[in-house]
PDB file of C-alpha atoms in Angstrom:
ATOM      1  CA  UNK A   1      30.544 -31.217  36.318  1.00 47.00           C
ATOM      2  CA  UNK A   2      29.050 -30.890  32.857  1.00 49.00           C
ATOM      3  CA  UNK A   3      29.286 -27.727  30.863  1.00 47.00           C
ATOM      4  CA  UNK A   4      26.155 -25.838  29.891  1.00 48.00           C
ATOM      5  CA  UNK A   5      24.794 -26.643  26.470  1.00 49.00           C
ATOM      6  CA  UNK A   6      25.333 -23.890  23.955  1.00 46.00           C
ATOM      7  CA  UNK A   7      23.319 -23.114  20.852  1.00 39.00           C
ATOM      8  CA  UNK A   8      24.599 -21.327  17.768  1.00 45.00           C
ATOM      9  CA  UNK A   9      23.279 -17.832  17.330  1.00 44.00           C
ATOM     10  CA  UNK A  10      20.626 -17.539  14.662  1.00 56.00           C
ATOM     11  CA  UNK A  11      21.840 -15.967  11.452  1.00 68.00           C
ATOM     12  CA  UNK A  12      20.591 -12.445  10.730  1.00 78.00           C
ATOM     13  CA  UNK A  13      17.914 -12.209   8.028  1.00 85.00           C
ATOM     14  CA  UNK A  14      19.102 -11.673   4.478  1.00 87.00           C
ATOM     15  CA  UNK A  15      18.351  -8.463   2.604  1.00 91.00           C
ATOM     16  CA  UNK A  16      19.588  -6.682  -0.515  1.00 90.00           C
ATOM     17  CA  UNK A  17      20.892  -3.184  -1.035  1.00 89.00           C
ATOM     18  CA  UNK A  18      19.077  -0.789  -3.377  1.00 86.00           C
ATOM     19  CA  UNK A  19      21.850  -0.377  -5.934  1.00 80.00           C
ATOM     20  CA  UNK A  20      20.084  -2.361  -8.656  1.00 83.00           C
ATOM     21  CA  UNK A  21      17.246  -1.005 -10.859  1.00 89.00           C
ATOM     22  CA  UNK A  22      14.596  -3.352  -9.420  1.00 91.00           C
ATOM     23  CA  UNK A  23      13.832  -1.218  -6.371  1.00 93.00           C
ATOM     24  CA  UNK A  24      13.407   1.934  -8.473  1.00 92.00           C
ATOM     25  CA  UNK A  25      10.953   0.187 -10.809  1.00 93.00           C
ATOM     26  CA  UNK A  26       8.849  -1.099  -7.900  1.00 93.00           C
ATOM     27  CA  UNK A  27       8.911   2.288  -6.169  1.00 94.00           C
ATOM     28  CA  UNK A  28       7.714   4.051  -9.337  1.00 94.00           C
ATOM     29  CA  UNK A  29       4.935   1.494  -9.802  1.00 93.00           C
ATOM     30  CA  UNK A  30       3.877   1.846  -6.153  1.00 91.00           C
ATOM     31  CA  UNK A  31       3.657   5.638  -6.483  1.00 92.00           C
ATOM     32  CA  UNK A  32       1.569   5.438  -9.681  1.00 93.00           C
ATOM     33  CA  UNK A  33      -0.794   2.868  -8.132  1.00 91.00           C
ATOM     34  CA  UNK A  34      -1.204   5.028  -5.044  1.00 87.00           C
ATOM     35  CA  UNK A  35      -1.928   8.228  -7.011  1.00 88.00           C
ATOM     36  CA  UNK A  36      -4.473   6.493  -9.240  1.00 88.00           C
ATOM     37  CA  UNK A  37      -6.174   4.787  -6.308  1.00 85.00           C
ATOM     38  CA  UNK A  38      -6.481   8.156  -4.543  1.00 79.00           C
ATOM     39  CA  UNK A  39      -8.352   9.537  -7.554  1.00 83.00           C
ATOM     40  CA  UNK A  40     -10.542   6.452  -7.813  1.00 83.00           C
ATOM     41  CA  UNK A  41     -11.340   6.519  -4.101  1.00 76.00           C
ATOM     42  CA  UNK A  42     -13.203   9.820  -4.515  1.00 75.00           C
ATOM     43  CA  UNK A  43     -16.027   7.891  -6.218  1.00 80.00           C
ATOM     44  CA  UNK A  44     -18.381   5.772  -4.143  1.00 77.00           C
ATOM     45  CA  UNK A  45     -19.210   2.415  -5.734  1.00 82.00           C
ATOM     46  CA  UNK A  46     -22.231   0.238  -4.960  1.00 83.00           C
ATOM     47  CA  UNK A  47     -22.158  -3.314  -6.348  1.00 82.00           C
ATOM     48  CA  UNK A  48     -25.396  -4.789  -5.084  1.00 83.00           C
ATOM     49  CA  UNK A  49     -25.196  -4.699  -1.260  1.00 77.00           C
ATOM     50  CA  UNK A  50     -21.432  -4.102  -1.346  1.00 74.00           C
ATOM     51  CA  UNK A  51     -20.241  -0.543  -0.648  1.00 73.00           C
ATOM     52  CA  UNK A  52     -16.723   0.389  -1.721  1.00 76.00           C
ATOM     53  CA  UNK A  53     -14.904   3.051  -3.758  1.00 75.00           C
ATOM     54  CA  UNK A  54     -13.447   3.372  -7.235  1.00 81.00           C
ATOM     55  CA  UNK A  55      -9.904   2.582  -6.119  1.00 78.00           C
ATOM     56  CA  UNK A  56     -10.764  -0.842  -4.706  1.00 79.00           C
ATOM     57  CA  UNK A  57      -9.110  -2.815  -7.514  1.00 83.00           C
ATOM     58  CA  UNK A  58      -5.846  -0.832  -7.392  1.00 84.00           C
ATOM     59  CA  UNK A  59      -4.947  -0.306  -3.747  1.00 74.00           C
ATOM     60  CA  UNK A  60      -4.100  -3.954  -2.867  1.00 78.00           C
ATOM     61  CA  UNK A  61      -1.328  -3.796  -5.481  1.00 86.00           C
ATOM     62  CA  UNK A  62       0.466  -1.161  -3.403  1.00 84.00           C
ATOM     63  CA  UNK A  63       0.465  -3.508  -0.416  1.00 83.00           C
ATOM     64  CA  UNK A  64       1.743  -6.408  -2.515  1.00 87.00           C
ATOM     65  CA  UNK A  65       4.611  -4.215  -3.717  1.00 91.00           C
ATOM     66  CA  UNK A  66       5.239  -3.220  -0.103  1.00 90.00           C
ATOM     67  CA  UNK A  67       5.508  -6.905   0.830  1.00 92.00           C
ATOM     68  CA  UNK A  68       8.053  -7.520  -1.920  1.00 93.00           C
ATOM     69  CA  UNK A  69      10.152  -4.505  -0.926  1.00 94.00           C
ATOM     70  CA  UNK A  70      10.029  -5.394   2.784  1.00 93.00           C
ATOM     71  CA  UNK A  71      11.011  -9.031   2.208  1.00 94.00           C
ATOM     72  CA  UNK A  72      13.845  -8.290  -0.214  1.00 94.00           C
ATOM     73  CA  UNK A  73      15.240  -4.972   1.058  1.00 94.00           C
ATOM     74  CA  UNK A  74      14.194  -4.741   4.722  1.00 93.00           C
ATOM     75  CA  UNK A  75      12.207  -2.401   6.927  1.00 93.00           C
ATOM     76  CA  UNK A  76      14.293   0.759   6.504  1.00 93.00           C
ATOM     77  CA  UNK A  77      14.115   0.657   2.719  1.00 94.00           C
ATOM     78  CA  UNK A  78      10.387  -0.148   2.842  1.00 93.00           C
ATOM     79  CA  UNK A  79       9.836   2.883   5.089  1.00 92.00           C
ATOM     80  CA  UNK A  80      11.671   5.082   2.576  1.00 93.00           C
ATOM     81  CA  UNK A  81       9.471   3.709  -0.203  1.00 93.00           C
ATOM     82  CA  UNK A  82       6.307   4.510   1.775  1.00 90.00           C
ATOM     83  CA  UNK A  83       7.408   8.077   2.494  1.00 90.00           C
ATOM     84  CA  UNK A  84       8.540   8.663  -1.098  1.00 93.00           C
ATOM     85  CA  UNK A  85       5.296   7.339  -2.606  1.00 90.00           C
ATOM     86  CA  UNK A  86       3.222   9.569  -0.377  1.00 84.00           C
ATOM     87  CA  UNK A  87       5.369  12.614  -1.028  1.00 89.00           C
ATOM     88  CA  UNK A  88       4.650  12.115  -4.724  1.00 91.00           C
ATOM     89  CA  UNK A  89       0.963  11.618  -3.951  1.00 86.00           C
ATOM     90  CA  UNK A  90       0.875  14.907  -2.037  1.00 85.00           C
ATOM     91  CA  UNK A  91       2.642  16.607  -4.942  1.00 90.00           C
ATOM     92  CA  UNK A  92      -0.007  15.251  -7.331  1.00 88.00           C
ATOM     93  CA  UNK A  93      -2.745  16.567  -5.046  1.00 85.00           C
ATOM     94  CA  UNK A  94      -1.109  20.002  -5.036  1.00 88.00           C
ATOM     95  CA  UNK A  95      -1.029  19.941  -8.841  1.00 90.00           C
ATOM     96  CA  UNK A  96      -4.756  19.135  -8.914  1.00 87.00           C
ATOM     97  CA  UNK A  97      -5.452  22.119  -6.670  1.00 87.00           C
ATOM     98  CA  UNK A  98      -3.447  24.452  -8.945  1.00 91.00           C
ATOM     99  CA  UNK A  99      -5.173  23.111 -12.076  1.00 90.00           C
ATOM    100  CA  UNK A 100      -8.614  23.697 -10.540  1.00 89.00           C
ATOM    101  CA  UNK A 101      -7.661  27.198  -9.329  1.00 89.00           C
ATOM    102  CA  UNK A 102      -6.342  28.370 -12.734  1.00 90.00           C
ATOM    103  CA  UNK A 103      -8.804  30.612 -14.612  1.00 89.00           C
ATOM    104  CA  UNK A 104     -10.554  28.748 -17.419  1.00 84.00           C
ATOM    105  CA  UNK A 105     -12.626  29.703 -20.455  1.00 89.00           C
ATOM    106  CA  UNK A 106     -15.932  31.493 -19.794  1.00 86.00           C
ATOM    107  CA  UNK A 107     -17.951  29.620 -22.406  1.00 89.00           C
ATOM    108  CA  UNK A 108     -20.301  26.729 -21.674  1.00 88.00           C
ATOM    109  CA  UNK A 109     -17.692  24.092 -22.542  1.00 89.00           C
ATOM    110  CA  UNK A 110     -15.116  25.683 -20.243  1.00 87.00           C
ATOM    111  CA  UNK A 111     -17.615  25.875 -17.390  1.00 89.00           C
ATOM    112  CA  UNK A 112     -18.592  22.227 -17.805  1.00 90.00           C
ATOM    113  CA  UNK A 113     -14.933  21.144 -17.839  1.00 88.00           C
ATOM    114  CA  UNK A 114     -14.254  23.193 -14.706  1.00 89.00           C
ATOM    115  CA  UNK A 115     -17.205  21.593 -12.915  1.00 88.00           C
ATOM    116  CA  UNK A 116     -16.023  18.138 -13.981  1.00 84.00           C
ATOM    117  CA  UNK A 117     -12.508  18.801 -12.689  1.00 84.00           C
ATOM    118  CA  UNK A 118     -13.805  20.110  -9.378  1.00 84.00           C
ATOM    119  CA  UNK A 119     -16.100  17.135  -8.972  1.00 78.00           C
ATOM    120  CA  UNK A 120     -13.462  14.539  -9.869  1.00 77.00           C
ATOM    121  CA  UNK A 121     -10.290  16.027  -8.373  1.00 79.00           C
ATOM    122  CA  UNK A 122     -11.647  18.414  -5.741  1.00 76.00           C
ATOM    123  CA  UNK A 123     -12.109  15.761  -3.014  1.00 69.00           C
ATOM    124  CA  UNK A 124      -8.688  14.217  -3.710  1.00 69.00           C
ATOM    125  CA  UNK A 125      -6.731  16.240  -1.069  1.00 72.00           C
ATOM    126  CA  UNK A 126      -8.913  14.774   1.712  1.00 75.00           C
ATOM    127  CA  UNK A 127      -8.545  11.329   0.143  1.00 73.00           C
ATOM    128  CA  UNK A 128      -4.762  11.851   0.083  1.00 74.00           C
ATOM    129  CA  UNK A 129      -4.848  12.780   3.772  1.00 82.00           C
ATOM    130  CA  UNK A 130      -6.850   9.627   4.510  1.00 82.00           C
ATOM    131  CA  UNK A 131      -4.425   7.521   2.474  1.00 77.00           C
ATOM    132  CA  UNK A 132      -1.389   9.209   4.003  1.00 78.00           C
ATOM    133  CA  UNK A 133      -2.417   8.414   7.557  1.00 87.00           C
ATOM    134  CA  UNK A 134      -3.888   4.999   6.746  1.00 87.00           C
ATOM    135  CA  UNK A 135      -1.205   3.668   4.424  1.00 81.00           C
ATOM    136  CA  UNK A 136       1.612   5.103   6.498  1.00 85.00           C
ATOM    137  CA  UNK A 137       0.297   3.330   9.608  1.00 91.00           C
ATOM    138  CA  UNK A 138      -0.923   0.155   7.922  1.00 90.00           C
ATOM    139  CA  UNK A 139       2.035  -0.373   5.611  1.00 89.00           C
ATOM    140  CA  UNK A 140       4.532   0.391   8.374  1.00 91.00           C
ATOM    141  CA  UNK A 141       2.888  -2.210  10.630  1.00 94.00           C
ATOM    142  CA  UNK A 142       2.734  -4.652   7.704  1.00 92.00           C
ATOM    143  CA  UNK A 143       6.416  -4.177   6.895  1.00 93.00           C
ATOM    144  CA  UNK A 144       7.557  -4.282  10.515  1.00 94.00           C
ATOM    145  CA  UNK A 145       5.703  -7.534  11.253  1.00 94.00           C
ATOM    146  CA  UNK A 146       6.954  -9.164   8.054  1.00 94.00           C
ATOM    147  CA  UNK A 147      10.581  -8.271   8.794  1.00 93.00           C
ATOM    148  CA  UNK A 148      10.291  -9.327  12.459  1.00 92.00           C
ATOM    149  CA  UNK A 149       8.877 -12.684  11.413  1.00 92.00           C
ATOM    150  CA  UNK A 150      11.695 -13.060   8.893  1.00 93.00           C
ATOM    151  CA  UNK A 151      14.219 -12.437  11.669  1.00 90.00           C
ATOM    152  CA  UNK A 152      12.759 -15.480  13.477  1.00 89.00           C
ATOM    153  CA  UNK A 153      12.193 -17.851  10.571  1.00 87.00           C
ATOM    154  CA  UNK A 154      14.831 -16.836   8.046  1.00 86.00           C
ATOM    155  CA  UNK A 155      13.952 -17.767   4.490  1.00 87.00           C
ATOM    156  CA  UNK A 156      11.331 -20.333   5.561  1.00 87.00           C
ATOM    157  CA  UNK A 157       7.525 -19.915   5.803  1.00 88.00           C
ATOM    158  CA  UNK A 158       7.339 -16.905   3.503  1.00 91.00           C
ATOM    159  CA  UNK A 159       3.610 -17.530   2.986  1.00 91.00           C
ATOM    160  CA  UNK A 160       3.007 -17.170   6.752  1.00 91.00           C
ATOM    161  CA  UNK A 161       4.889 -13.860   6.838  1.00 92.00           C
ATOM    162  CA  UNK A 162       2.930 -12.483   3.904  1.00 92.00           C
ATOM    163  CA  UNK A 163      -0.462 -13.533   5.269  1.00 92.00           C
ATOM    164  CA  UNK A 164       0.139 -12.636   8.922  1.00 91.00           C
ATOM    165  CA  UNK A 165       1.495  -9.175   8.209  1.00 92.00           C
ATOM    166  CA  UNK A 166      -1.283  -8.459   5.706  1.00 88.00           C
ATOM    167  CA  UNK A 167      -4.102  -9.057   8.205  1.00 90.00           C
ATOM    168  CA  UNK A 168      -2.711  -6.568  10.720  1.00 91.00           C
ATOM    169  CA  UNK A 169      -1.670  -3.955   8.174  1.00 90.00           C
ATOM    170  CA  UNK A 170      -4.874  -4.045   6.152  1.00 87.00           C
ATOM    171  CA  UNK A 171      -7.104  -3.775   9.229  1.00 91.00           C
ATOM    172  CA  UNK A 172      -5.343  -0.649  10.503  1.00 92.00           C
ATOM    173  CA  UNK A 173      -5.203   0.838   7.016  1.00 88.00           C
ATOM    174  CA  UNK A 174      -8.880   0.229   6.238  1.00 88.00           C
ATOM    175  CA  UNK A 175     -10.175   1.530   9.554  1.00 90.00           C
ATOM    176  CA  UNK A 176      -8.203   4.793   9.369  1.00 92.00           C
ATOM    177  CA  UNK A 177      -8.889   5.393   5.683  1.00 84.00           C
ATOM    178  CA  UNK A 178     -12.620   4.721   5.858  1.00 86.00           C
ATOM    179  CA  UNK A 179     -13.022   6.924   8.942  1.00 87.00           C
ATOM    180  CA  UNK A 180     -11.635   9.938   7.065  1.00 85.00           C
ATOM    181  CA  UNK A 181     -12.777   9.233   3.497  1.00 79.00           C
ATOM    182  CA  UNK A 182     -16.360   8.094   4.165  1.00 82.00           C
ATOM    183  CA  UNK A 183     -17.836  11.599   4.161  1.00 78.00           C
ATOM    184  CA  UNK A 184     -16.041  12.468   0.903  1.00 73.00           C
ATOM    185  CA  UNK A 185     -17.758   9.697  -1.066  1.00 70.00           C
ATOM    186  CA  UNK A 186     -21.154  10.324   0.543  1.00 77.00           C
ATOM    187  CA  UNK A 187     -21.294   7.766   3.387  1.00 80.00           C
ATOM    188  CA  UNK A 188     -23.140   9.318   6.336  1.00 79.00           C
ATOM    189  CA  UNK A 189     -24.943   6.568   8.297  1.00 83.00           C
ATOM    190  CA  UNK A 190     -23.387   4.012  10.650  1.00 85.00           C
ATOM    191  CA  UNK A 191     -24.650   0.909   8.847  1.00 85.00           C
ATOM    192  CA  UNK A 192     -23.191   1.932   5.506  1.00 85.00           C
ATOM    193  CA  UNK A 193     -19.925   2.905   7.203  1.00 87.00           C
ATOM    194  CA  UNK A 194     -19.576  -0.521   8.852  1.00 88.00           C
ATOM    195  CA  UNK A 195     -20.312  -2.122   5.483  1.00 86.00           C
ATOM    196  CA  UNK A 196     -17.610   0.074   3.924  1.00 83.00           C
ATOM    197  CA  UNK A 197     -15.012  -0.896   6.540  1.00 88.00           C
ATOM    198  CA  UNK A 198     -15.786  -4.627   6.645  1.00 89.00           C
ATOM    199  CA  UNK A 199     -16.008  -5.029   2.878  1.00 84.00           C
ATOM    200  CA  UNK A 200     -12.824  -3.019   2.353  1.00 81.00           C
ATOM    201  CA  UNK A 201     -10.862  -5.046   4.912  1.00 89.00           C
ATOM    202  CA  UNK A 202     -12.104  -8.444   3.728  1.00 89.00           C
ATOM    203  CA  UNK A 203     -11.620  -7.579   0.077  1.00 82.00           C
ATOM    204  CA  UNK A 204      -8.075  -6.234   0.438  1.00 81.00           C
ATOM    205  CA  UNK A 205      -7.016  -9.114   2.685  1.00 88.00           C
ATOM    206  CA  UNK A 206      -8.577 -11.711   0.382  1.00 88.00           C
ATOM    207  CA  UNK A 207      -6.821 -10.234  -2.649  1.00 83.00           C
ATOM    208  CA  UNK A 208      -3.485 -10.361  -0.853  1.00 84.00           C
ATOM    209  CA  UNK A 209      -4.127 -13.960   0.225  1.00 89.00           C
ATOM    210  CA  UNK A 210      -5.046 -14.976  -3.326  1.00 89.00           C
ATOM    211  CA  UNK A 211      -1.918 -13.277  -4.645  1.00 88.00           C
ATOM    212  CA  UNK A 212       0.431 -14.897  -2.111  1.00 91.00           C
ATOM    213  CA  UNK A 213       1.722 -17.420  -4.709  1.00 92.00           C
ATOM    214  CA  UNK A 214       2.321 -14.593  -7.196  1.00 90.00           C
ATOM    215  CA  UNK A 215       3.939 -12.390  -4.538  1.00 91.00           C
ATOM    216  CA  UNK A 216       6.155 -15.264  -3.382  1.00 92.00           C
ATOM    217  CA  UNK A 217       7.170 -16.014  -6.981  1.00 92.00           C
ATOM    218  CA  UNK A 218       8.019 -12.336  -7.580  1.00 91.00           C
ATOM    219  CA  UNK A 219      10.055 -12.246  -4.368  1.00 93.00           C
ATOM    220  CA  UNK A 220      11.957 -15.379  -5.384  1.00 92.00           C
ATOM    221  CA  UNK A 221      12.604 -13.978  -8.851  1.00 93.00           C
ATOM    222  CA  UNK A 222      14.021 -10.703  -7.514  1.00 92.00           C
ATOM    223  CA  UNK A 223      16.100 -12.427  -4.824  1.00 92.00           C
ATOM    224  CA  UNK A 224      17.836 -14.539  -7.466  1.00 91.00           C
ATOM    225  CA  UNK A 225      18.622 -11.481  -9.581  1.00 90.00           C
ATOM    226  CA  UNK A 226      19.680  -9.090  -6.821  1.00 91.00           C
ATOM    227  CA  UNK A 227      23.494  -9.407  -6.726  1.00 89.00           C
ATOM    228  CA  UNK A 228      23.651  -8.030  -3.175  1.00 90.00           C
ATOM    229  CA  UNK A 229      20.922 -10.209  -1.638  1.00 89.00           C
ATOM    230  CA  UNK A 230      22.355 -11.870   1.467  1.00 76.00           C
ATOM    231  CA  UNK A 231      25.826 -10.454   0.826  1.00 73.00           C
TER     232      UNK A 231
END
């Protein structure tokens, strides 16, 4: 009678703790990118037939940072980074509201500045709500898929983890965000809305795909310098 063949258990995925300064730097950068993209998103942008918003060139950076944090530190730390960045974004939105509500000068210059502030920062709270729901859902899905794939493949096929998680996360993020933010930037008809969603999804995903070599290099650099990685 032959004994059953046994296979060694797969090693758990490697992650680092957050004791080093690298996580704090990336978290601060993610929060700044998110706050600036929320302001930019209040402006509708038309580049030929392409409909997007003023934060289009910034927002993919937040997802790239989320990929780095998820790969190096794991899902729980990535979730803390998402919540922290959005708490700071909500705080910034509250500050905008207070600044707009404060009494200003009654002269022509003061009135024009007040109108400019209301036009630029007034829609931001709704944009923050759109980002909060969209990024929270999309980035959480992105991080969860990336970490689950890492549990199966270990340190191999990083490019596949980055690309696969990005497609799912960006689709959910774009659909939720555009559904809430479209009316703020003046999109009212169905055709323009579909253009907004499709262009936003394709653009964000393409940027992440193009930056996969850079993201992978950044991940490798941090892994080598994180004393606790894999410990």
